[in-house]
Coordinates of C-alpha atoms in Angstrom, one line a residue:
M1 CA 41.5 -77.3 -24.6
N2 CA 40.4 -76.7 -28.7
D3 CA 41.9 -78.5 -31.8
N4 CA 44.3 -75.3 -32.5
Q5 CA 45.7 -75.4 -29.2
A6 CA 46.2 -79.1 -28.9
E7 CA 48.3 -79.3 -32.6
T8 CA 50.6 -76.4 -31.3
N9 CA 51.2 -78.4 -27.9
S10 CA 51.8 -81.2 -29.9
D11 CA 54.1 -79.1 -32.7
S12 CA 55.9 -77.7 -29.5
R13 CA 56.5 -81.0 -28.2
S14 CA 57.7 -82.9 -31.2
N15 CA 59.9 -80.0 -31.5
S16 CA 61.8 -80.7 -28.1
V17 CA 63.4 -82.9 -26.4
N18 CA 64.2 -82.5 -22.7
G19 CA 63.5 -78.8 -23.1
T20 CA 66.1 -78.3 -26.2
K21 CA 64.7 -77.5 -29.4
I22 CA 65.6 -79.6 -32.5
S23 CA 66.2 -76.6 -34.1
D24 CA 69.1 -75.6 -31.5
I25 CA 70.4 -79.2 -32.0
V26 CA 70.8 -78.8 -35.8
T27 CA 72.5 -75.8 -35.3
T28 CA 74.6 -76.9 -32.9
N29 CA 75.6 -79.9 -35.0
E30 CA 76.1 -77.9 -37.8
K31 CA 78.3 -75.7 -36.2
S32 CA 80.3 -78.7 -34.7
L33 CA 81.0 -80.1 -38.2
E34 CA 82.2 -76.6 -39.6
S35 CA 84.3 -76.3 -36.7
N36 CA 85.7 -80.1 -36.8
N37 CA 86.4 -79.2 -40.7
I38 CA 88.5 -76.4 -39.3
I39 CA 90.0 -77.8 -36.4
D40 CA 91.0 -81.3 -38.3
G41 CA 93.1 -79.9 -40.9
P42 CA 95.5 -82.2 -43.1
P43 CA 96.9 -85.4 -40.4
K44 CA 99.5 -85.0 -38.2
D45 CA 102.6 -86.9 -38.3
Q46 CA 102.7 -87.4 -42.2
G47 CA 102.8 -85.9 -45.5
Y48 CA 103.1 -82.2 -45.6
A49 CA 104.4 -82.3 -41.9
W50 CA 107.7 -84.0 -42.8
V51 CA 108.0 -81.3 -45.5
I52 CA 107.6 -78.6 -42.4
M53 CA 110.3 -80.5 -40.5
A54 CA 112.6 -80.1 -43.7
V55 CA 112.3 -76.4 -44.0
S56 CA 112.6 -76.0 -40.4
V57 CA 115.5 -77.8 -39.9
I58 CA 117.3 -75.7 -43.2
N59 CA 116.0 -72.3 -41.2
T60 CA 117.4 -73.2 -38.3
L61 CA 120.7 -74.4 -39.7
F62 CA 121.2 -70.5 -41.1
S63 CA 119.5 -68.8 -38.0
F64 CA 121.3 -70.5 -35.6
G65 CA 124.4 -72.1 -37.1
S66 CA 125.2 -68.1 -38.2
T67 CA 125.4 -67.6 -34.7
N68 CA 127.9 -70.4 -34.0
A69 CA 130.0 -69.9 -37.1
F70 CA 130.7 -66.5 -35.7
G71 CA 133.1 -68.2 -33.1
V72 CA 135.2 -67.8 -36.2
F73 CA 134.5 -64.3 -36.7
Q74 CA 135.3 -63.9 -32.9
A75 CA 138.5 -65.3 -33.0
Y76 CA 139.4 -63.3 -36.0
Y77 CA 138.3 -60.1 -33.9
L78 CA 140.3 -60.8 -30.8
K79 CA 143.5 -62.2 -32.7
V80 CA 143.6 -60.0 -35.9
M81 CA 141.0 -57.4 -36.7
F82 CA 140.7 -55.7 -33.3
V83 CA 144.1 -56.8 -31.7
D84 CA 144.6 -53.5 -29.7
E85 CA 140.8 -53.6 -28.6
P86 CA 140.1 -54.8 -25.1
A87 CA 138.3 -58.1 -25.0
D88 CA 135.4 -56.8 -23.1
N89 CA 134.7 -54.6 -26.1
I90 CA 134.8 -57.1 -28.5
A91 CA 132.6 -59.3 -26.8
W92 CA 129.7 -56.5 -27.3
I93 CA 129.3 -57.9 -30.7
S94 CA 128.6 -61.7 -29.8
T95 CA 126.7 -60.4 -27.3
V96 CA 124.1 -58.4 -29.0
C97 CA 124.1 -60.7 -31.7
I98 CA 123.2 -63.8 -29.5
T99 CA 121.1 -61.4 -27.2
C100 CA 118.9 -60.3 -30.3
T101 CA 118.6 -63.7 -31.7
L102 CA 116.9 -65.0 -29.0
C103 CA 115.0 -61.6 -27.3
G104 CA 113.8 -61.0 -30.8
G105 CA 111.8 -64.0 -30.9
L106 CA 108.8 -62.5 -28.9
L107 CA 108.1 -60.1 -31.6
A108 CA 107.3 -63.1 -33.7
G109 CA 103.9 -63.7 -32.1
P110 CA 102.2 -60.6 -33.0
I111 CA 104.1 -60.7 -36.5
I112 CA 102.9 -64.1 -37.4
R113 CA 99.5 -63.2 -36.0
T114 CA 99.4 -59.9 -38.7
L115 CA 101.8 -61.4 -41.5
G116 CA 101.0 -65.3 -41.0
L117 CA 103.8 -67.7 -40.6
R118 CA 105.1 -67.6 -44.6
N119 CA 105.2 -64.2 -44.5
S120 CA 106.8 -63.5 -41.3
S121 CA 109.5 -66.1 -42.0
L122 CA 110.3 -64.1 -45.3
L123 CA 110.5 -60.7 -43.4
G124 CA 112.8 -62.9 -41.2
T125 CA 115.2 -63.5 -44.1
L126 CA 115.0 -59.9 -45.8
V127 CA 116.1 -58.4 -42.2
A128 CA 118.6 -61.0 -41.3
S129 CA 120.3 -60.7 -45.2
I130 CA 120.4 -57.0 -44.9
G131 CA 122.2 -56.9 -41.4
L132 CA 124.7 -59.7 -43.0
L133 CA 125.4 -57.3 -45.8
L134 CA 126.1 -54.0 -44.3
A135 CA 128.4 -56.1 -41.5
S136 CA 130.3 -56.7 -44.5
F137 CA 131.4 -52.7 -44.8
A138 CA 131.7 -52.6 -41.3
T139 CA 135.4 -51.2 -39.8
K140 CA 134.4 -50.6 -36.5
I141 CA 133.4 -52.5 -33.4
W142 CA 129.9 -50.3 -33.2
H143 CA 129.4 -51.0 -36.8
L144 CA 129.4 -54.8 -36.5
V145 CA 127.4 -54.7 -33.1
L146 CA 124.5 -52.6 -35.0
T147 CA 124.7 -55.0 -38.3
Q148 CA 126.0 -58.5 -37.1
G149 CA 124.2 -57.8 -33.6
V150 CA 121.1 -55.9 -33.7
I151 CA 119.5 -56.2 -37.5
F152 CA 121.1 -60.2 -38.2
G153 CA 120.1 -60.9 -34.8
L154 CA 116.2 -59.8 -35.0
G155 CA 115.7 -61.2 -38.3
S156 CA 116.9 -64.5 -37.3
S157 CA 114.9 -64.2 -33.9
I158 CA 112.0 -64.5 -36.2
I159 CA 112.9 -67.5 -38.2
V160 CA 114.0 -69.2 -35.1
N161 CA 111.0 -68.7 -33.6
I162 CA 108.9 -70.3 -36.5
S163 CA 111.3 -72.9 -36.7
L164 CA 110.6 -74.0 -33.2
T165 CA 106.7 -73.5 -33.3
A166 CA 105.9 -74.9 -36.8
P167 CA 106.6 -78.4 -36.2
S168 CA 104.5 -78.3 -32.9
L169 CA 101.6 -77.6 -35.0
W170 CA 102.0 -80.5 -37.2
F171 CA 103.5 -83.4 -35.2
D172 CA 102.1 -85.4 -31.9
K173 CA 103.2 -88.9 -32.0
Y174 CA 106.7 -88.0 -33.7
R175 CA 106.7 -84.6 -32.0
N176 CA 109.9 -85.7 -30.1
V177 CA 111.5 -86.5 -33.0
A178 CA 110.8 -83.7 -35.2
I179 CA 111.2 -80.9 -32.6
G180 CA 114.7 -82.2 -32.0
T181 CA 115.6 -82.8 -35.2
V182 CA 115.0 -79.0 -36.0
A183 CA 117.3 -78.3 -33.0
T184 CA 119.8 -79.9 -34.6
G185 CA 120.0 -77.2 -37.2
G186 CA 122.5 -74.9 -35.3
S187 CA 125.1 -77.9 -35.4
M188 CA 124.5 -78.4 -39.1
G189 CA 125.3 -74.7 -39.6
S190 CA 128.4 -75.0 -38.3
L191 CA 129.2 -78.0 -40.4
V192 CA 128.3 -75.6 -43.6
L193 CA 129.1 -72.3 -42.7
V194 CA 132.4 -72.9 -40.8
P195 CA 134.3 -73.9 -43.3
I196 CA 132.7 -71.6 -45.7
V197 CA 133.4 -68.4 -43.6
T198 CA 136.9 -69.7 -42.7
K199 CA 138.0 -70.5 -46.4
F200 CA 136.6 -66.8 -47.6
I201 CA 138.8 -65.1 -45.0
S202 CA 141.7 -67.1 -45.6
V203 CA 141.7 -66.3 -49.4
S204 CA 139.9 -63.1 -49.3
T205 CA 138.7 -60.8 -46.4
I206 CA 136.0 -60.9 -44.2
G207 CA 134.0 -58.8 -45.6
W208 CA 133.7 -61.1 -48.5
A209 CA 133.1 -64.0 -46.0
F210 CA 130.0 -62.0 -44.9
R211 CA 129.0 -61.5 -48.3
A212 CA 128.8 -64.8 -49.2
L213 CA 126.9 -65.9 -45.9
C214 CA 124.7 -63.4 -46.9
A215 CA 124.2 -64.6 -50.3
I216 CA 123.7 -68.1 -48.9
Y217 CA 121.2 -67.1 -46.0
F218 CA 119.0 -65.3 -48.2
V219 CA 118.6 -68.1 -50.7
C220 CA 118.4 -71.1 -48.8
T221 CA 115.9 -69.4 -46.0
G222 CA 114.0 -67.4 -48.8
I223 CA 113.1 -70.8 -50.4
C224 CA 112.3 -72.8 -47.3
G225 CA 110.0 -69.6 -46.1
F226 CA 107.8 -70.3 -49.1
F227 CA 106.9 -73.7 -47.6
V228 CA 106.2 -72.8 -44.0
R229 CA 102.3 -72.9 -43.4
P230 CA 100.5 -74.0 -40.2
R231 CA 98.2 -77.1 -40.2
V232 CA 95.2 -75.4 -39.2
E233 CA 94.7 -71.6 -39.0
Y234 CA 97.2 -70.4 -36.1
K235 CA 96.6 -67.2 -34.5
P236 CA 99.1 -66.5 -31.4
S237 CA 98.3 -64.4 -28.7
T238 CA 98.5 -60.5 -29.3
K239 CA 100.7 -60.0 -25.9
I240 CA 104.3 -59.5 -26.7
I241 CA 105.0 -61.0 -23.1
D242 CA 102.6 -63.4 -21.6
L243 CA 103.4 -62.2 -17.3
S244 CA 101.3 -65.0 -16.3
L245 CA 103.8 -67.4 -17.2
L246 CA 106.2 -65.8 -14.5
K247 CA 103.6 -67.2 -11.8
D248 CA 103.6 -70.6 -13.2
P249 CA 106.4 -72.7 -10.9
A250 CA 107.3 -75.4 -13.6
A251 CA 107.9 -72.3 -16.8
I252 CA 109.9 -70.6 -14.0
M253 CA 112.1 -73.8 -13.8
I254 CA 112.1 -74.5 -17.8
F255 CA 113.6 -70.6 -17.9
L256 CA 116.4 -71.0 -15.2
V257 CA 118.0 -73.6 -16.9
G258 CA 118.0 -72.3 -20.0
M259 CA 119.5 -69.3 -18.4
F260 CA 122.2 -71.2 -16.5
M261 CA 123.1 -73.5 -19.7
Q262 CA 123.7 -70.3 -21.9
I263 CA 126.0 -69.1 -19.5
G264 CA 128.1 -72.2 -19.7
F265 CA 127.6 -73.1 -23.2
N266 CA 128.9 -69.5 -24.2
V267 CA 131.8 -69.5 -22.5
V268 CA 132.9 -72.5 -24.6
I269 CA 131.5 -71.1 -28.0
L270 CA 133.4 -67.8 -27.6
Y271 CA 136.5 -68.8 -25.8
F272 CA 137.7 -72.2 -26.4
P273 CA 138.7 -71.7 -30.3
S274 CA 141.0 -68.9 -29.1
N275 CA 142.3 -70.9 -26.2
L276 CA 143.4 -73.5 -28.9
I277 CA 145.1 -70.5 -30.7
D278 CA 147.2 -69.4 -27.7
I279 CA 147.9 -73.2 -27.0
G280 CA 149.8 -73.1 -30.7
T281 CA 147.3 -74.5 -32.7
A282 CA 147.0 -72.6 -36.2
Q283 CA 144.0 -70.5 -36.4
A284 CA 142.5 -72.6 -39.6
T285 CA 143.0 -75.9 -37.5
A286 CA 140.8 -74.1 -34.4
S287 CA 138.0 -73.3 -36.9
N288 CA 137.9 -76.4 -38.1
L289 CA 137.7 -78.0 -34.8
I290 CA 134.4 -75.7 -34.7
M291 CA 133.2 -78.4 -37.3
V292 CA 134.4 -81.2 -35.4
F293 CA 132.5 -80.4 -31.9
A294 CA 129.2 -79.7 -34.1
S295 CA 129.2 -83.2 -35.9
F296 CA 129.3 -84.6 -32.2
S297 CA 126.8 -82.2 -31.1
L298 CA 124.7 -83.1 -34.2
V299 CA 124.7 -86.7 -33.5
S300 CA 123.7 -85.9 -29.7
R301 CA 120.8 -83.8 -30.9
I302 CA 119.3 -86.2 -33.4
T303 CA 119.6 -89.3 -31.1
L304 CA 118.3 -87.4 -27.8
G305 CA 114.9 -86.6 -30.1
Y306 CA 114.5 -90.3 -30.8
F307 CA 115.2 -91.4 -27.1
S308 CA 113.6 -88.8 -25.2
K309 CA 110.3 -90.5 -24.7
T310 CA 112.3 -93.8 -23.3
L311 CA 114.8 -91.9 -20.8
G312 CA 113.1 -88.8 -20.3
E313 CA 112.9 -85.2 -21.8
I314 CA 114.0 -84.0 -18.1
N315 CA 115.9 -86.8 -17.4
I316 CA 118.5 -86.4 -20.0
P317 CA 119.5 -82.7 -19.4
L318 CA 119.8 -83.0 -15.8
V319 CA 122.3 -85.9 -16.0
F320 CA 124.1 -84.4 -19.0
H321 CA 124.3 -81.2 -17.4
F322 CA 126.1 -82.5 -14.3
I323 CA 128.3 -84.2 -16.8
T324 CA 129.3 -81.4 -18.6
A325 CA 130.2 -79.8 -15.4
I326 CA 132.7 -81.9 -14.5
L327 CA 134.2 -81.9 -18.0
L328 CA 134.9 -78.2 -17.9
L329 CA 136.2 -78.2 -14.0
A330 CA 138.0 -81.3 -15.0
M331 CA 139.2 -81.3 -18.7
W332 CA 139.4 -78.0 -19.5
Y333 CA 140.1 -76.2 -16.4
L334 CA 143.3 -78.7 -15.6
T335 CA 145.5 -78.8 -18.7
S336 CA 146.4 -77.2 -21.6
K337 CA 147.6 -80.3 -23.8
F338 CA 146.1 -80.5 -27.1
S339 CA 144.7 -84.2 -26.8
V340 CA 142.9 -83.6 -23.9
L341 CA 141.3 -80.3 -24.8
L342 CA 140.0 -82.3 -28.2
G343 CA 138.6 -85.0 -26.1
F344 CA 137.0 -82.1 -23.9
Y345 CA 135.6 -80.1 -27.2
I346 CA 134.2 -83.6 -28.5
L347 CA 132.4 -85.2 -25.0
F348 CA 131.1 -81.0 -24.7
G349 CA 129.4 -81.6 -28.3
V350 CA 127.9 -84.9 -26.9
F351 CA 126.7 -83.6 -23.2
G352 CA 126.8 -79.6 -23.3
V353 CA 124.0 -79.2 -26.0
S354 CA 120.8 -81.5 -24.8
F355 CA 118.5 -78.6 -23.4
F356 CA 118.6 -77.0 -27.0
S357 CA 117.0 -79.8 -28.5
L358 CA 114.6 -80.9 -25.4
G359 CA 113.7 -77.4 -24.3
P360 CA 111.5 -77.1 -27.0
V361 CA 110.1 -80.9 -26.2
I362 CA 109.3 -80.1 -22.7
V363 CA 107.6 -76.8 -23.7
A364 CA 105.5 -78.6 -26.8
K365 CA 104.7 -81.9 -24.3
Y366 CA 103.1 -80.1 -21.6
Y367 CA 101.9 -76.6 -22.9
P368 CA 98.9 -76.2 -25.6
E369 CA 100.0 -75.0 -29.3
D370 CA 98.4 -71.6 -28.3
R371 CA 101.1 -71.0 -25.5
V372 CA 104.0 -72.7 -27.3
A373 CA 105.3 -69.4 -29.1
Q374 CA 104.4 -67.2 -26.0
M375 CA 106.9 -69.9 -23.9
N376 CA 109.6 -70.4 -26.3
G377 CA 109.5 -66.7 -26.6
L378 CA 109.7 -65.9 -22.9
S379 CA 112.3 -68.3 -22.5
Y380 CA 114.6 -66.9 -25.1
L381 CA 114.3 -63.5 -24.0
L382 CA 115.3 -64.6 -20.5
M383 CA 118.6 -66.3 -22.1
G384 CA 119.1 -63.2 -24.1
L385 CA 118.8 -60.7 -21.3
T386 CA 121.4 -63.4 -19.4
I387 CA 123.7 -63.2 -22.4
F388 CA 123.6 -59.7 -22.7
A389 CA 124.3 -59.3 -18.7
F390 CA 127.1 -62.2 -18.3
V391 CA 129.0 -62.4 -21.6
P392 CA 130.2 -59.2 -21.1
S393 CA 131.1 -59.7 -17.4
T394 CA 132.9 -63.0 -18.4
G395 CA 134.7 -60.6 -21.2
V396 CA 136.0 -58.5 -18.4
V397 CA 137.0 -61.2 -16.2
F398 CA 139.2 -62.4 -19.1
E399 CA 140.6 -59.2 -19.9
K400 CA 141.0 -57.9 -16.3
I401 CA 142.0 -61.0 -14.0
G402 CA 142.8 -63.2 -17.1
Q403 CA 145.3 -60.9 -18.6
R404 CA 143.7 -61.8 -21.8
T405 CA 146.0 -64.9 -21.6
S406 CA 144.3 -67.4 -18.8
Y407 CA 140.9 -68.9 -19.1
K408 CA 140.9 -70.9 -15.8
Q409 CA 138.2 -67.9 -14.6
V410 CA 135.9 -68.0 -17.3
I411 CA 135.9 -71.8 -17.2
L412 CA 135.1 -71.8 -13.7
I413 CA 132.2 -69.2 -14.8
G414 CA 131.1 -72.3 -17.2
G415 CA 131.6 -75.2 -15.0
I416 CA 129.5 -73.4 -12.1
A417 CA 126.8 -72.3 -14.4
Y418 CA 126.3 -75.9 -15.5
F419 CA 125.9 -77.0 -12.0
L420 CA 123.7 -74.7 -11.1
S421 CA 121.2 -75.8 -14.1
V422 CA 120.9 -79.1 -12.6
I423 CA 119.0 -77.5 -9.4
P424 CA 115.8 -76.1 -11.4
L425 CA 115.9 -79.5 -13.6
V426 CA 115.5 -81.5 -10.5
I427 CA 112.6 -79.6 -9.3
L428 CA 111.0 -79.6 -12.8
K429 CA 111.2 -83.5 -12.7
I430 CA 108.7 -83.1 -9.2
L431 CA 106.5 -80.3 -10.7
V432 CA 105.6 -81.9 -13.7
K433 CA 103.8 -84.9 -11.8
R434 CA 101.6 -82.2 -9.9
Y435 CA 98.7 -80.3 -11.4
N436 CA 99.1 -77.1 -13.3
P437 CA 96.3 -75.5 -14.8
N438 CA 98.7 -74.0 -17.8
F439 CA 99.3 -77.7 -18.7
K440 CA 97.7 -79.3 -21.5
K441 CA 94.5 -81.3 -20.4
D442 CA 95.8 -84.5 -22.4
I443 CA 98.9 -85.0 -20.9

């Protein structure tokens, strides 16, 4: 071997370690450092994370809260505006609104991937505000189905999806508290928006009630939209629907809980205020009692966020849904006394809403960040389709069997639905203890 060959071999050995070139190691380290800089981003659970939580709360306050305030509109439609129209026809207004708010979230993923979180939120604000403004000029049921239902619902659905997704990107240690607090937005919305809507309807017209709601919605969600941003680069899946989730037993159980819960919940939201009016309660009082319900619902949702890690995200709705079913059948079904019904409404606010705050917590706990939006979107799609099928059916039952005066049949539907929601919760409790390739690796 000559000197040149020896030098070449020596250089080769010095530039390799166990067969790996040092240049490759350096390149890999550089890429790793670059990747870490991208992945790390701002710290979780502090600083701007709390800004994200605050704006998400306000956004859900108006997107979900407006839907809750529509209980005031529903009572007005039944008792004043469309008194000669069949109840099942009127039910389509709220049905389409809730369905679009829930189902439209599937569009959020591709929109966010194209426009980003901030611009997508602002787009939702614009679309929803246009829907409310157009609804203020509506005079027929189909006008309201299109404006209050489709346009407003789709705009709000984008904001709802972003508001539930963003906190999961910014929180880890306090994720349950953050998402649980964001989920209280719907109850807060009832407290803020119900008195506004009620006041405008009583002193002016339903048209001006819609215009006032439109102005407040546009300003508040528009400002909050400017503060929304991901912690690191966030690119949700390009798929509108990830059908592979329908092969995941745990995901299926989560979906079933939401579907049954929505049936029972909407029976109370849509028919309880009207029932109060029928037993002699003034319309303004019935509307104000929605705020009482919302107050207890708000306290319940916030409290559950704090205690969910101790008591269990699945254990709480499992017990609470069972209690809610008993309340429906033992209190609302059996009496028409105002004091008992008021007690029911308060207790329903405490026990009947747990899955609204803890459903997203369960998803964020067990599924990786890039699947959270898909899980929430598909969950809300199925809940929306359930409402689309069952709310009009409930309206037919109320119209044909209850003769628009008896609420016993719809109460039975609500109670049975809450009982049925307990079954998938029991199964889910078993499934989360088993290996699931779709779950996070670091649970």
